PDB file of C-alpha atoms and ligand atoms in Angstrom:
ATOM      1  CA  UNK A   1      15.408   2.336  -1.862  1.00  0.00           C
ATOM      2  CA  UNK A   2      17.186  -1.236  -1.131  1.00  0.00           C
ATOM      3  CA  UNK A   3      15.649  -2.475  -4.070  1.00  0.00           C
ATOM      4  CA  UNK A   4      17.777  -0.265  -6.457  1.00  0.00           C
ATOM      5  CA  UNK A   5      20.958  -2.705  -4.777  1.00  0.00           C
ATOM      6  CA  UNK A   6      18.923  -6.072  -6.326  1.00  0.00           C
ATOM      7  CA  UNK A   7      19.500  -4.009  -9.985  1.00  0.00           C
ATOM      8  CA  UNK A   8      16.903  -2.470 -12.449  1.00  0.00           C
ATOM      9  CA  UNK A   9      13.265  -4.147 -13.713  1.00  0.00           C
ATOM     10  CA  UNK A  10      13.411  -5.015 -17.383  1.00  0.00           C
ATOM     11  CA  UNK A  11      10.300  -2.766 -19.483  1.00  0.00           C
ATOM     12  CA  UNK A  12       6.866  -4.383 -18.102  1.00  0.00           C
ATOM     13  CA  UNK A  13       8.241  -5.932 -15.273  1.00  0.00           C
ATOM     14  CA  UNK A  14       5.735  -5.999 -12.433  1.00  0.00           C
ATOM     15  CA  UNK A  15       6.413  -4.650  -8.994  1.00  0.00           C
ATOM     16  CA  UNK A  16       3.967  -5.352  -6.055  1.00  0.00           C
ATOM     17  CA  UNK A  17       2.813  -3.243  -3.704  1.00  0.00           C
ATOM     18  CA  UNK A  18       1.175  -3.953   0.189  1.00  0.00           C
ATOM     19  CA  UNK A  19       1.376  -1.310   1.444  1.00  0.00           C
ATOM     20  CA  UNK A  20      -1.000  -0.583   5.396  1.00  0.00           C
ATOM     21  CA  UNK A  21      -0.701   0.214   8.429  1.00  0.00           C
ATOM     22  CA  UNK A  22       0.431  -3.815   9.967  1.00  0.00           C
ATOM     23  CA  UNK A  23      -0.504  -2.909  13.505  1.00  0.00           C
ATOM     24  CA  UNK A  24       0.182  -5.512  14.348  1.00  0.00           C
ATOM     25  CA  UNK A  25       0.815  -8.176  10.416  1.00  0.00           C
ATOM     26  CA  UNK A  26      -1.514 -11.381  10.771  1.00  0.00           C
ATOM     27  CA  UNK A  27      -2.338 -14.060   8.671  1.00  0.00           C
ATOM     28  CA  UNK A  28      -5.251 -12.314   6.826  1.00  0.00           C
ATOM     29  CA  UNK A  29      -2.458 -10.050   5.523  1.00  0.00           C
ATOM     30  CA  UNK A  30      -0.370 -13.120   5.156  1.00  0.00           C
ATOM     31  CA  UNK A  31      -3.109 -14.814   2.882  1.00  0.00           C
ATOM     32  CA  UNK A  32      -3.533 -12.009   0.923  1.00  0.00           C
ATOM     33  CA  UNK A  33      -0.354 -10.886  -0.079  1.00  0.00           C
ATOM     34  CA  UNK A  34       0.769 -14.664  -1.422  1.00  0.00           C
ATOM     35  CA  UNK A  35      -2.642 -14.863  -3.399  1.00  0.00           C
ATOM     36  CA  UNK A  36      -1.907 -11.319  -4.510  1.00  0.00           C
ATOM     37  CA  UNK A  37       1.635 -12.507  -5.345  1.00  0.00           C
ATOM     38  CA  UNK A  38       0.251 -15.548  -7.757  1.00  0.00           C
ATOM     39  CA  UNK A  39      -1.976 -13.714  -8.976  1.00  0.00           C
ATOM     40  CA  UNK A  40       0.306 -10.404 -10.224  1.00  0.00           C
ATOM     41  CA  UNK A  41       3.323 -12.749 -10.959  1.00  0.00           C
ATOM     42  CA  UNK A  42       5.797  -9.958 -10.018  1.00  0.00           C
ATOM     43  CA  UNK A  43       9.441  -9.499 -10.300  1.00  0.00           C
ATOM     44  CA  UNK A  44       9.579  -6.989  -6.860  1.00  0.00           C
ATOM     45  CA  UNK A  45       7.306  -7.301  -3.721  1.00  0.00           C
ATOM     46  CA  UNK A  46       7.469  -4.000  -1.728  1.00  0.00           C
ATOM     47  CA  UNK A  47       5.884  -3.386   1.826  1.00  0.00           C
ATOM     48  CA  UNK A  48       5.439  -0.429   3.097  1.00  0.00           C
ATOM     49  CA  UNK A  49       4.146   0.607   6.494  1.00  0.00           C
ATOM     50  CA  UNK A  50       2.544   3.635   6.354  1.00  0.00           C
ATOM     51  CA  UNK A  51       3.895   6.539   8.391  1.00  0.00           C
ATOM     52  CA  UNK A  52       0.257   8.100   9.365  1.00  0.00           C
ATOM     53  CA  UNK A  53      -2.552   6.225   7.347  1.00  0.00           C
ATOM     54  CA  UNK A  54      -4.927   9.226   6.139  1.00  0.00           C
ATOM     55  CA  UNK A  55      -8.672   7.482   6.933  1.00  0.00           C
ATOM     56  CA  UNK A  56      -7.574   6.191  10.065  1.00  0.00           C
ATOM     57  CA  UNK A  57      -6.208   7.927  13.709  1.00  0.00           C
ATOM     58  CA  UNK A  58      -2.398   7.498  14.166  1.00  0.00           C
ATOM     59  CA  UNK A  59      -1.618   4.312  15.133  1.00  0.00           C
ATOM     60  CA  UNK A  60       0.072   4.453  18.599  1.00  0.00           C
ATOM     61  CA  UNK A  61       2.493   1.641  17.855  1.00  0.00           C
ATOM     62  CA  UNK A  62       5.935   3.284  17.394  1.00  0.00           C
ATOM     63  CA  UNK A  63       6.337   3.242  13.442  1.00  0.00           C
ATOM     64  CA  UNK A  64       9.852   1.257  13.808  1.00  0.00           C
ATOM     65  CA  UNK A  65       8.397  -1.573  15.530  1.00  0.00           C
ATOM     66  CA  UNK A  66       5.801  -1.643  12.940  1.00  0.00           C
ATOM     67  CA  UNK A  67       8.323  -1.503  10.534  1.00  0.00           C
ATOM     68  CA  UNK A  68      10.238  -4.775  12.792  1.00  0.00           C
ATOM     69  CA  UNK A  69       7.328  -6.342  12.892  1.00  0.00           C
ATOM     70  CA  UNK A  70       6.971  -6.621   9.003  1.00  0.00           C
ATOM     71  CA  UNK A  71       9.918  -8.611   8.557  1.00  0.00           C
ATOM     72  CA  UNK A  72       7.618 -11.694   8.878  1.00  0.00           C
ATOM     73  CA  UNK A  73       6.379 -11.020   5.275  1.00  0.00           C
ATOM     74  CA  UNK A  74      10.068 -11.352   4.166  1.00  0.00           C
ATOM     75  CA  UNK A  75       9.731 -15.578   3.677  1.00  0.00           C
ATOM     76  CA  UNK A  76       6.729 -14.606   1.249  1.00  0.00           C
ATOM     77  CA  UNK A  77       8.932 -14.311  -2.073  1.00  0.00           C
ATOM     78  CA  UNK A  78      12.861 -14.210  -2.497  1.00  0.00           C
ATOM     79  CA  UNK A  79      12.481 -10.313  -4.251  1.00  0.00           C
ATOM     80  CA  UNK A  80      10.998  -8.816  -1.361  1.00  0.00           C
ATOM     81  CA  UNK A  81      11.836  -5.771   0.229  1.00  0.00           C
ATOM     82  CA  UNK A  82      10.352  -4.202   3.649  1.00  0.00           C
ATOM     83  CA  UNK A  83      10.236  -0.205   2.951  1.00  0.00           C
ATOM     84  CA  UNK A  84      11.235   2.191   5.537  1.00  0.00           C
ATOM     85  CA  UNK A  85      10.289   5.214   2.872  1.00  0.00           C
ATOM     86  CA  UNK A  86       6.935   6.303   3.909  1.00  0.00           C
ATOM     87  CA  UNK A  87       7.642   6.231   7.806  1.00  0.00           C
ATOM     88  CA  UNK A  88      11.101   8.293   6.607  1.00  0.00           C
ATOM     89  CA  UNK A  89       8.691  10.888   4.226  1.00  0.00           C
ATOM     90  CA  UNK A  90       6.746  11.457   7.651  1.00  0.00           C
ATOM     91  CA  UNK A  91       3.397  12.924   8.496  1.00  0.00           C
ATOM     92  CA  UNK A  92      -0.185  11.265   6.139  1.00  0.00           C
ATOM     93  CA  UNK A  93       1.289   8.444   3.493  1.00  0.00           C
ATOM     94  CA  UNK A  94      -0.209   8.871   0.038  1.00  0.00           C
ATOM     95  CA  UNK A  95      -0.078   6.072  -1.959  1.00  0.00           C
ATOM     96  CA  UNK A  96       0.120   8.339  -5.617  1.00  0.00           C
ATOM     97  CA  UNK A  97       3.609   9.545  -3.610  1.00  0.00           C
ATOM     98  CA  UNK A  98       4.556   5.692  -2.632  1.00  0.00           C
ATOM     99  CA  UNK A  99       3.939   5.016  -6.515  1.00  0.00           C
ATOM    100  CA  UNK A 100       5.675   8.350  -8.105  1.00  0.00           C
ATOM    101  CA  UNK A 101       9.023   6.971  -5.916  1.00  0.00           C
ATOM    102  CA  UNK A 102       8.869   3.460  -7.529  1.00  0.00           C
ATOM    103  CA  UNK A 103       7.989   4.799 -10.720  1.00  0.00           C
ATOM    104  CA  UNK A 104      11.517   6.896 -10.640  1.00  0.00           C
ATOM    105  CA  UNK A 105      13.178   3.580  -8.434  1.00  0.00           C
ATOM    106  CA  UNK A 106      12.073   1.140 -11.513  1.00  0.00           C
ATOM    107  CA  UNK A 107      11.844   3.038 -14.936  1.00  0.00           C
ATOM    108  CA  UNK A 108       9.172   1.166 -17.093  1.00  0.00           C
ATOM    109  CA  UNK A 109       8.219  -1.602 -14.684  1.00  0.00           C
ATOM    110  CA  UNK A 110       4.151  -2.009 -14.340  1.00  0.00           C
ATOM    111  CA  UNK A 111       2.857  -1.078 -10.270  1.00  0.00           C
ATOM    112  CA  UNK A 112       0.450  -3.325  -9.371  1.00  0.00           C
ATOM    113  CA  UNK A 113      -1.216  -2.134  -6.303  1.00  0.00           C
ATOM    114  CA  UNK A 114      -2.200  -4.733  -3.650  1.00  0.00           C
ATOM    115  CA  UNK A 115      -5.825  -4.068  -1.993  1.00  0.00           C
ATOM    116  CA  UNK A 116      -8.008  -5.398   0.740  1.00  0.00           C
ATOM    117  CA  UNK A 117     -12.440  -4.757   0.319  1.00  0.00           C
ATOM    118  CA  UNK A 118     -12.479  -2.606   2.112  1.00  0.00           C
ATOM    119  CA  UNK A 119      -9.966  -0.427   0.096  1.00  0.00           C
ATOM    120  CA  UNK A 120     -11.319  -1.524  -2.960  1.00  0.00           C
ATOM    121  CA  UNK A 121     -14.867  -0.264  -2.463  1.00  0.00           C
ATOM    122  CA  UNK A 122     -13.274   3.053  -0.864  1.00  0.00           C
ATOM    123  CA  UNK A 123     -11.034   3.604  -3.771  1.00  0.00           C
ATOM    124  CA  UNK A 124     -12.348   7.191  -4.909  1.00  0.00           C
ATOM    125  CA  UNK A 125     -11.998   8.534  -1.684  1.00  0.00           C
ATOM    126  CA  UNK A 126      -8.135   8.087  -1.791  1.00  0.00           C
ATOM    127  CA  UNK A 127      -6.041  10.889  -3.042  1.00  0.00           C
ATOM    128  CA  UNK A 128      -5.398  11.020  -6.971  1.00  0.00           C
ATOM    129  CA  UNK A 129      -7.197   8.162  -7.196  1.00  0.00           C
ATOM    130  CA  UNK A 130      -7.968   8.463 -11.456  1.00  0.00           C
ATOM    131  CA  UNK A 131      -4.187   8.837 -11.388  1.00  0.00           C
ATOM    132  CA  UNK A 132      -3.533   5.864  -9.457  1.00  0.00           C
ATOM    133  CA  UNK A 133      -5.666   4.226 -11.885  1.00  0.00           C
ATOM    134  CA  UNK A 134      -4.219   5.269 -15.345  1.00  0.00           C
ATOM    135  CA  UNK A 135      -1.287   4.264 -13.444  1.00  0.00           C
ATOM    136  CA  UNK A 136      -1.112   0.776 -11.589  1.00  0.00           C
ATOM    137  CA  UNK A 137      -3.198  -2.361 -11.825  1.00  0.00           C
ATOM    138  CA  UNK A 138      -5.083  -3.188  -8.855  1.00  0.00           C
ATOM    139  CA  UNK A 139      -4.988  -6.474  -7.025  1.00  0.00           C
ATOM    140  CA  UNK A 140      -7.450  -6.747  -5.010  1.00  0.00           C
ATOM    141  CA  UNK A 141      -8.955  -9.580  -2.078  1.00  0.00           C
ATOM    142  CA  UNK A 142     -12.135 -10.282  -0.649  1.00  0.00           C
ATOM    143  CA  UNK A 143     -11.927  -9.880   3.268  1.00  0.00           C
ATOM    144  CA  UNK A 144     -15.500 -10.962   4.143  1.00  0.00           C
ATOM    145  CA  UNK A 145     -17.344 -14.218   2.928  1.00  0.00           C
ATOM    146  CA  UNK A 146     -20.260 -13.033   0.590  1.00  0.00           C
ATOM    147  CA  UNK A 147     -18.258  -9.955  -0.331  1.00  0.00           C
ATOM    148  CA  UNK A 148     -17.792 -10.534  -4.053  1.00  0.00           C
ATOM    149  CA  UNK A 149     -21.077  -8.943  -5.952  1.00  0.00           C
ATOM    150  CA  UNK A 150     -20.174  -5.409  -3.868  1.00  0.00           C
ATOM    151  CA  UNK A 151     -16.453  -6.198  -5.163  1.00  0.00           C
ATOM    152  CA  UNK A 152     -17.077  -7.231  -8.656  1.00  0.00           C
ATOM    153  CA  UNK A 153     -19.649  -3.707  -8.719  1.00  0.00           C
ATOM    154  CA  UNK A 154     -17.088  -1.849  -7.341  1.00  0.00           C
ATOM    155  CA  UNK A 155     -14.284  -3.180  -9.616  1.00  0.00           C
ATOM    156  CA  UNK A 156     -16.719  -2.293 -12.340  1.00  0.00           C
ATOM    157  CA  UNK A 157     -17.353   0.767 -11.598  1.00  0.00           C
ATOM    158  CA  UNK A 158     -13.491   1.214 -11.485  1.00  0.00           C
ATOM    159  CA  UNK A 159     -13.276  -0.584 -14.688  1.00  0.00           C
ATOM    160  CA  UNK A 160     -15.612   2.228 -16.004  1.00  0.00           C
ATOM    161  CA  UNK A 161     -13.148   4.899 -15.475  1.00  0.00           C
ATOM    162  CA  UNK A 162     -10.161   2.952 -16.806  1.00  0.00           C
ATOM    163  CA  UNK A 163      -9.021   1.231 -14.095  1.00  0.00           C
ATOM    164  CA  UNK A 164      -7.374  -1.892 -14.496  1.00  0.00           C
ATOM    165  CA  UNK A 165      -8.297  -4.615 -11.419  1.00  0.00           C
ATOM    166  CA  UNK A 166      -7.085  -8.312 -10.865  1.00  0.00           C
ATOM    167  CA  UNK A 167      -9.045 -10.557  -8.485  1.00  0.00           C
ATOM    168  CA  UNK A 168      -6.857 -12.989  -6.524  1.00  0.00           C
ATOM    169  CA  UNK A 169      -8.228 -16.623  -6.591  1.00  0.00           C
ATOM    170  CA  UNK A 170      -8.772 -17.411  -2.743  1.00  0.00           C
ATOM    171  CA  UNK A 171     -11.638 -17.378  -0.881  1.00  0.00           C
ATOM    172  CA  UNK A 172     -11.407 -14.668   2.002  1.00  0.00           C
ATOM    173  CA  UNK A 173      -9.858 -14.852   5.696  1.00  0.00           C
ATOM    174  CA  UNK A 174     -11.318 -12.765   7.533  1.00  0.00           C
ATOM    175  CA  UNK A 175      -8.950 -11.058  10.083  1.00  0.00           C
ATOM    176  CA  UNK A 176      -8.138  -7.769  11.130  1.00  0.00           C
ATOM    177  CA  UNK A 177      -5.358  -5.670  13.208  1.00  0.00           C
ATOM    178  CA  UNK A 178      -8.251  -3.882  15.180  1.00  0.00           C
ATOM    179  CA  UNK A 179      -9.225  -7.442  16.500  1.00  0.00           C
ATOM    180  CA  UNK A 180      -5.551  -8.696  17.597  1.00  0.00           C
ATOM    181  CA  UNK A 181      -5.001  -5.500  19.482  1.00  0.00           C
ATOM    182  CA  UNK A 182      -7.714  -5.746  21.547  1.00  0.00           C
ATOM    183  CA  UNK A 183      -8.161  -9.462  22.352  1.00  0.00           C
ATOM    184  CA  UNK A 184      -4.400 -10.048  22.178  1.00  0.00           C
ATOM    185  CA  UNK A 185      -4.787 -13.835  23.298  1.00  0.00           C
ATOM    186  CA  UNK A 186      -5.633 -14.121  19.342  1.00  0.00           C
ATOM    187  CA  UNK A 187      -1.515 -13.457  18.878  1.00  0.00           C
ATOM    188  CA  UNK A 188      -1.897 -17.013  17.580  1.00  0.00           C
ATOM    189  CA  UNK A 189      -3.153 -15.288  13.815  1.00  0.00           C
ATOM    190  CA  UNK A 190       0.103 -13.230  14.072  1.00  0.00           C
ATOM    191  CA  UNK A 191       3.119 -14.689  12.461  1.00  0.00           C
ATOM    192  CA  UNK A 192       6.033 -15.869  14.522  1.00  0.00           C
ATOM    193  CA  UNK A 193       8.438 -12.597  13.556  1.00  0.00           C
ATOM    194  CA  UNK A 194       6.348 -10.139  14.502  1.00  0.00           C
ATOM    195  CA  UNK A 195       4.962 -12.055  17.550  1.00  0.00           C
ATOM    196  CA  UNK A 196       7.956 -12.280  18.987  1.00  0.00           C
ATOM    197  CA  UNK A 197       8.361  -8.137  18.841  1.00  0.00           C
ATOM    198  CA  UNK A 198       4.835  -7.487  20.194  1.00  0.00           C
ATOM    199  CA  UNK A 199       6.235  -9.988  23.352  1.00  0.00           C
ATOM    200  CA  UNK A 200       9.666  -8.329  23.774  1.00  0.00           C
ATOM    201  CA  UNK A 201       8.272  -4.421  23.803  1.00  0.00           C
ATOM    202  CA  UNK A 202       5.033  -4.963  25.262  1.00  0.00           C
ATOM    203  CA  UNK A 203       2.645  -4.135  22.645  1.00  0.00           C
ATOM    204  CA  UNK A 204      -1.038  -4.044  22.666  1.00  0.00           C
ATOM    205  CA  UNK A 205      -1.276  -4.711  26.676  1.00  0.00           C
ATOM    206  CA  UNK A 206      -3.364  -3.346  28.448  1.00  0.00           C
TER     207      UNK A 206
HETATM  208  P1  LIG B   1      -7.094  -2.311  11.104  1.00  0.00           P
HETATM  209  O1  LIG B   1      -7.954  -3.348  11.746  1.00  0.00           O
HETATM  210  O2  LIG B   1      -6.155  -1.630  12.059  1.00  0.00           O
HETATM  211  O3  LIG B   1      -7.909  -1.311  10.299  1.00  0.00           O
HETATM  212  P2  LIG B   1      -6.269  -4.079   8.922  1.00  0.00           P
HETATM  213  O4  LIG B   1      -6.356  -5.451   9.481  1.00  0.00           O
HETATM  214  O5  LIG B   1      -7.344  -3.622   7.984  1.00  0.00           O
HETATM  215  O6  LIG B   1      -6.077  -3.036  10.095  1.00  0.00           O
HETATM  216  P3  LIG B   1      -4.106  -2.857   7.351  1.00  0.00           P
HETATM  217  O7  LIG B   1      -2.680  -2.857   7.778  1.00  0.00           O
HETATM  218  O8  LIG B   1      -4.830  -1.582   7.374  1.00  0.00           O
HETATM  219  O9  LIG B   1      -4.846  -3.993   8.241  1.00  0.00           O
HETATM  220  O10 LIG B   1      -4.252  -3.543   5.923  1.00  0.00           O
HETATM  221  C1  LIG B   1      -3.299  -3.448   4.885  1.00  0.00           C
HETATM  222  C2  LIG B   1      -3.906  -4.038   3.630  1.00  0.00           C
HETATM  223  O11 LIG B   1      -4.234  -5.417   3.835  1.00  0.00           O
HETATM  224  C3  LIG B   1      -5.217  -3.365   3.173  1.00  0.00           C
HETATM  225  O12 LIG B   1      -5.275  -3.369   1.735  1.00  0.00           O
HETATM  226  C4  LIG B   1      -6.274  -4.274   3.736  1.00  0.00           C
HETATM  227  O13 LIG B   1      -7.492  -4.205   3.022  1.00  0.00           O
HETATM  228  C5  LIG B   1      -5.613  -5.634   3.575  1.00  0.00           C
HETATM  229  N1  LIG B   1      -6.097  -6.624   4.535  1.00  0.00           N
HETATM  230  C6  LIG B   1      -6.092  -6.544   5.873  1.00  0.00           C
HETATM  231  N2  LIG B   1      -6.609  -7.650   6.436  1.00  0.00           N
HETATM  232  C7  LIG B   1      -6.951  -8.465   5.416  1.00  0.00           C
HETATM  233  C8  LIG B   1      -7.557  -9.763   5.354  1.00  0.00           C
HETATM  234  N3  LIG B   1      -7.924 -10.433   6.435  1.00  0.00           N
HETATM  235  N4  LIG B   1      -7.755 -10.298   4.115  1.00  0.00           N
HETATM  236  C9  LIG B   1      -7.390  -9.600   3.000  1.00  0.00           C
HETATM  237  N5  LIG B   1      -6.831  -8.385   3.002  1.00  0.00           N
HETATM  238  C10 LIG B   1      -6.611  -7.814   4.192  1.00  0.00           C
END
């Protein structure tokens, strides 16, 4: 990892993690990660674009461009690194394995995990997921206005197992990739770095 160059965490440190499939990054993602980022205080930001998510299909947008494309996230917080690791691991992404590698990258640093609604109220459907939740702090984001009692139940119910979860502060913006790939004349909710790659290769035309 890149982020062993910027030097060790001290004990407790926090390190942040978005991880998704950004196909193609827009502002909801944008939102979210600086509320996530005030919220979690951390001393490391890490993005990482999944390889092959495992609830969804494949995404069809080469994994490198996805990978370009999240550069725009870089102007977010001065400790930020863009991860090439889980497109490198290949095949599904599993976050426990994301979190096992920063766990060995950072010795004693704190994960804090970031996640969207609809990841939060689908949380015991992902792999290890007690495990992730002995072992990171959740940050998680309403998507959808009116979202918040099926949040704060879900967060309890999390809570109830020994999961640890942090609510960000900011109302929702309600955005998602699906929607920019089909009407792409919304590339205006898709920040100027990653714009400019869906332009030069093409993307999402149809
Ligand atoms: P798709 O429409 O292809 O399913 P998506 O917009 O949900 O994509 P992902 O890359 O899958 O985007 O999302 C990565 C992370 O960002 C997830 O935790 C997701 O919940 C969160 N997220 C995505 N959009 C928003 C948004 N508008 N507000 C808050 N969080 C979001």
């Amino acid at each position: 990892m890149e982020g062993e160059k910027r030097g060790p965490l001290a004990e407790g440190e926090r390190v942040l993690l978005f991880g998704g499939t950004f196909d193609p990054p827009h502002n909801g993602h944008i939102h979210f990660l600086k509320s996530a980022i005030e919220a979690a205080k951390p001393a490391r930001v890490v993005v990482m674009p999944a390889c092959i998510p495992p609830h969804k299909a494949a995404s069809a947008t080469p994994a490198a461009l996805r990978l370009a494309m999240c550069e725009c996230f870089k102007p977010l917080f001065p400790a930020l690194e863009v991860s090439d690791w889980e497109i490198r691991q290949g095949g599904k992404s599993y976050t426990i394995d994301t979190v096992n590698m920063l766990e060995q990258t950072y010795p004693g640093a704190a994960v804090y995990l970031c996640v969207g609604s609809d990841m939060l109220t689908t949380f015991t459907e992902w792999r290890s997921w007690r495990e992730l939740l002995r072992r990171t702090v959740l940050v998680a984001q309403s998507r959808e206005e009116g979202d918040m009692p099926e949040l704060r139940a879900a967060a309890r119910a999390l809570e109830a197992e020994g999961g640890r979860v942090l609510f960000t502060q900011t109302p929702a913006l309600p955005l998602a990739s699906t929607e920019l790939r089909t009407h792409r004349r919304d590339l205006s909710l898709v920040p100027a770095a990653a714009r400019r790659v869906i332009e030069e290769n093409h993307l999402y035309e149809r």
